[in-house]
Tab-separated table of C-alpha atoms in Angstrom:
chain	number	residue	atom	x	y	z
A	1	LYS	CA	8.503	-14.221	-8.516
A	2	GLY	CA	5.445	-15.369	-10.368
A	3	GLN	CA	3.257	-15.160	-7.267
A	4	GLY	CA	1.266	-12.091	-8.323
A	5	ARG	CA	-2.036	-13.904	-7.868
A	6	ASN	CA	-1.123	-15.941	-4.785
A	7	LEU	CA	-3.769	-15.040	-2.178
A	8	ASP	CA	-1.307	-15.695	0.646
A	9	CYS	CA	1.143	-13.110	-0.721
A	10	ILE	CA	-1.086	-10.357	-2.086
A	11	PRO	CA	-2.018	-8.617	1.211
A	12	CYS	CA	1.585	-7.650	1.955
A	13	HIS	CA	2.485	-6.710	-1.594
A	14	VAL	CA	-0.537	-4.796	-2.868
A	15	THR	CA	-2.090	-1.784	-1.201
A	16	SER	CA	-5.795	-1.908	-0.286
A	17	VAL	CA	-6.264	-5.569	-1.120
A	18	LEU	CA	-8.636	-7.645	0.987
A	19	THR	CA	-6.846	-9.607	3.685
A	20	GLY	CA	-7.154	-13.349	4.059
A	21	ASN	CA	-7.979	-15.722	1.244
A	22	GLU	CA	-11.070	-14.087	-0.207
A	23	PRO	CA	-11.448	-14.674	-3.970
A	24	GLU	CA	-12.500	-11.024	-4.265
A	25	ALA	CA	-8.878	-10.051	-3.584
A	26	LEU	CA	-8.105	-10.785	-7.217
A	27	SER	CA	-10.702	-8.282	-8.400
A	28	LEU	CA	-8.796	-5.294	-7.038
A	29	ALA	CA	-9.218	-2.149	-9.110
A	30	ALA	CA	-6.709	-2.020	-11.962
A	31	ASP	CA	-5.247	1.288	-10.771
A	32	LEU	CA	-4.254	-0.303	-7.441
A	33	GLN	CA	-2.943	-3.655	-8.651
A	34	GLN	CA	0.646	-2.479	-8.918
A	35	VAL	CA	0.666	-0.202	-5.868
A	36	GLY	CA	2.614	-1.971	-3.161
A	37	CYS	CA	3.463	-1.228	0.447
A	38	GLU	CA	6.754	0.333	-0.631
A	39	ALA	CA	4.900	3.146	-2.390
A	40	CYS	CA	4.035	4.567	1.032
A	41	HIS	CA	6.313	2.816	3.512
A	42	GLY	CA	9.648	2.832	1.666
A	43	PRO	CA	12.021	0.252	0.185
A	44	GLY	CA	11.583	-3.007	2.098
A	45	LYS	CA	14.474	-4.933	0.554
A	46	GLN	CA	16.954	-2.151	1.261
A	47	HIS	CA	15.544	-1.824	4.794
A	48	ILE	CA	16.248	-5.509	5.474
A	49	ILE	CA	19.837	-5.076	4.244
A	50	ASP	CA	20.554	-1.823	6.120
A	51	PRO	CA	17.752	-0.586	8.419
A	52	ALA	CA	19.746	2.462	9.558
A	53	LYS	CA	20.316	3.685	6.013
A	54	TRP	CA	16.827	2.763	4.738
A	55	PRO	CA	14.302	3.280	7.558
A	56	LEU	CA	10.678	2.457	6.842
A	57	THR	CA	7.923	5.013	7.251
A	58	ARG	CA	5.693	3.325	9.810
A	59	ASN	CA	2.787	5.782	9.610
A	60	PRO	CA	2.875	7.703	6.327
A	61	GLY	CA	1.340	11.134	6.645
A	62	GLU	CA	-0.765	13.125	4.251
A	63	GLU	CA	2.305	14.397	2.392
A	64	ILE	CA	3.129	10.832	1.335
A	65	CYS	CA	-0.428	10.264	0.071
A	66	ARG	CA	-0.385	13.511	-1.873
A	67	ARG	CA	2.569	12.361	-3.971
A	68	CYS	CA	0.006	10.324	-5.949
A	69	HIS	CA	-3.338	11.750	-4.833
A	70	ARG	CA	-2.988	15.041	-6.670
A	71	PRO	CA	-5.965	16.941	-8.103
A	72	GLU	CA	-5.322	15.614	-11.618
A	73	HIS	CA	-5.508	12.022	-10.321
A	74	ASP	CA	-7.863	12.234	-7.351
A	75	ASP	CA	-9.864	15.435	-7.340
A	76	GLY	CA	-11.359	16.065	-3.917
A	77	PHE	CA	-8.972	13.757	-2.040
A	78	GLU	CA	-9.542	14.059	1.708
A	79	PHE	CA	-6.810	12.404	3.745
A	80	LYS	CA	-8.762	11.857	6.970
A	81	SER	CA	-11.836	10.400	5.291
A	82	LYS	CA	-9.777	7.880	3.300
A	83	LEU	CA	-7.390	6.905	6.077
A	84	ASP	CA	-9.734	4.225	7.441
A	85	ARG	CA	-10.120	2.662	3.994
A	86	LEU	CA	-6.435	1.944	3.405
A	87	GLY	CA	-6.630	-1.766	4.097
A	88	CYS	CA	-3.074	-1.961	5.384
A	89	PRO	CA	-2.669	-5.539	6.662
A	90	ALA	CA	-0.250	-4.419	9.356
A	91	GLY	CA	-2.886	-2.084	10.813
A	92	LEU	CA	-0.295	0.641	11.217
A	93	HIS	CA	-2.555	3.501	10.256
Protein backbone atom coordinates (compact mmCIF):
# COMPACT_ATOMS: atom_id res chain seq x y z
CA LYS A 1 0.00 0.00 0.00
CA GLY A 2 1.23 3.46 -0.80
CA GLN A 3 3.56 2.21 -3.53
CA GLY A 4 1.56 3.54 -6.48
CA ARG A 5 4.55 5.45 -7.82
CA ASN A 6 7.25 2.91 -6.97
CA LEU A 7 9.01 2.16 -10.28
CA ASP A 8 9.88 -1.35 -9.11
CA CYS A 9 6.21 -2.21 -8.53
CA ILE A 10 4.39 -0.42 -11.35
CA PRO A 11 5.14 -2.87 -14.22
CA CYS A 12 3.26 -5.72 -12.54
CA HIS A 13 0.38 -3.62 -11.28
CA VAL A 14 -0.42 -1.28 -14.16
CA THR A 15 -1.19 -2.35 -17.70
CA SER A 16 0.93 -0.93 -20.54
CA VAL A 17 3.46 0.77 -18.30
CA LEU A 18 7.09 0.89 -19.40
CA THR A 19 9.17 -1.86 -17.84
CA GLY A 20 12.31 -1.20 -15.85
CA ASN A 21 13.03 2.00 -13.98
CA GLU A 22 12.37 4.58 -16.68
CA PRO A 23 11.08 7.90 -15.29
CA GLU A 24 8.63 7.97 -18.21
CA ALA A 25 6.70 5.16 -16.50
CA LEU A 26 5.10 7.75 -14.26
CA SER A 27 3.72 9.65 -17.24
CA LEU A 28 1.35 6.85 -18.23
CA ALA A 29 -1.89 8.08 -19.78
CA ALA A 30 -4.48 8.88 -17.12
CA ASP A 31 -6.99 6.41 -18.57
CA LEU A 32 -4.54 3.53 -18.02
CA GLN A 33 -3.18 4.44 -14.59
CA GLN A 34 -5.72 2.36 -12.71
CA VAL A 35 -5.90 -0.55 -15.16
CA GLY A 36 -4.03 -3.44 -13.61
CA CYS A 37 -3.13 -6.95 -14.71
CA GLU A 38 -6.24 -8.30 -13.01
CA ALA A 39 -8.46 -6.43 -15.46
CA CYS A 40 -7.44 -8.95 -18.13
CA HIS A 41 -5.84 -11.85 -16.28
CA GLY A 42 -8.19 -12.30 -13.32
CA PRO A 43 -8.00 -11.94 -9.53
CA GLY A 44 -4.40 -12.53 -8.46
CA LYS A 45 -4.95 -12.55 -4.70
CA GLN A 46 -7.74 -15.11 -4.94
CA HIS A 47 -5.61 -17.18 -7.34
CA ILE A 48 -2.79 -17.35 -4.78
CA ILE A 49 -5.25 -18.52 -2.11
CA ASP A 50 -7.06 -21.10 -4.28
CA PRO A 51 -5.65 -21.58 -7.80
CA ALA A 52 -8.21 -24.26 -8.69
CA LYS A 53 -11.16 -22.03 -7.84
CA TRP A 54 -9.63 -18.83 -9.28
CA PRO A 55 -7.53 -19.73 -12.34
CA LEU A 56 -5.74 -16.92 -14.13
CA THR A 57 -6.29 -16.20 -17.80
CA ARG A 58 -2.78 -16.60 -19.19
CA ASN A 59 -3.51 -15.29 -22.70
CA PRO A 60 -6.64 -13.14 -22.71
CA GLY A 61 -8.42 -13.23 -26.04
CA GLU A 62 -10.23 -10.55 -27.94
CA GLU A 63 -13.43 -11.10 -25.94
CA ILE A 64 -11.62 -9.98 -22.78
CA CYS A 65 -10.33 -6.83 -24.49
CA ARG A 66 -13.77 -5.99 -25.82
CA ARG A 67 -15.21 -5.77 -22.31
CA CYS A 68 -13.59 -2.31 -22.16
CA HIS A 69 -12.69 -1.58 -25.78
CA ARG A 70 -16.24 -1.02 -26.96
CA PRO A 71 -17.13 1.43 -29.75
CA GLU A 72 -18.17 4.12 -27.27
CA HIS A 73 -14.74 3.95 -25.60
CA ASP A 74 -12.40 2.90 -28.40
CA ASP A 75 -13.96 3.37 -31.81
CA GLY A 76 -12.08 1.37 -34.43
CA PHE A 77 -10.40 -1.00 -31.95
CA GLU A 78 -8.50 -3.71 -33.82
CA PHE A 79 -7.38 -6.54 -31.57
CA LYS A 80 -4.52 -7.87 -33.70
CA SER A 81 -2.97 -4.47 -34.38
CA LYS A 82 -2.95 -3.54 -30.68
CA LEU A 83 -1.82 -6.91 -29.34
CA ASP A 84 1.87 -6.09 -29.78
CA ARG A 85 1.48 -2.80 -27.90
CA LEU A 86 0.16 -4.29 -24.66
CA GLY A 87 3.39 -3.95 -22.72
CA CYS A 88 2.68 -6.97 -20.54
CA PRO A 89 5.84 -7.46 -18.46
CA ALA A 90 5.33 -11.22 -18.38
CA GLY A 91 5.42 -11.36 -22.19
CA LEU A 92 2.48 -13.73 -22.20
CA HIS A 93 0.80 -12.27 -25.25
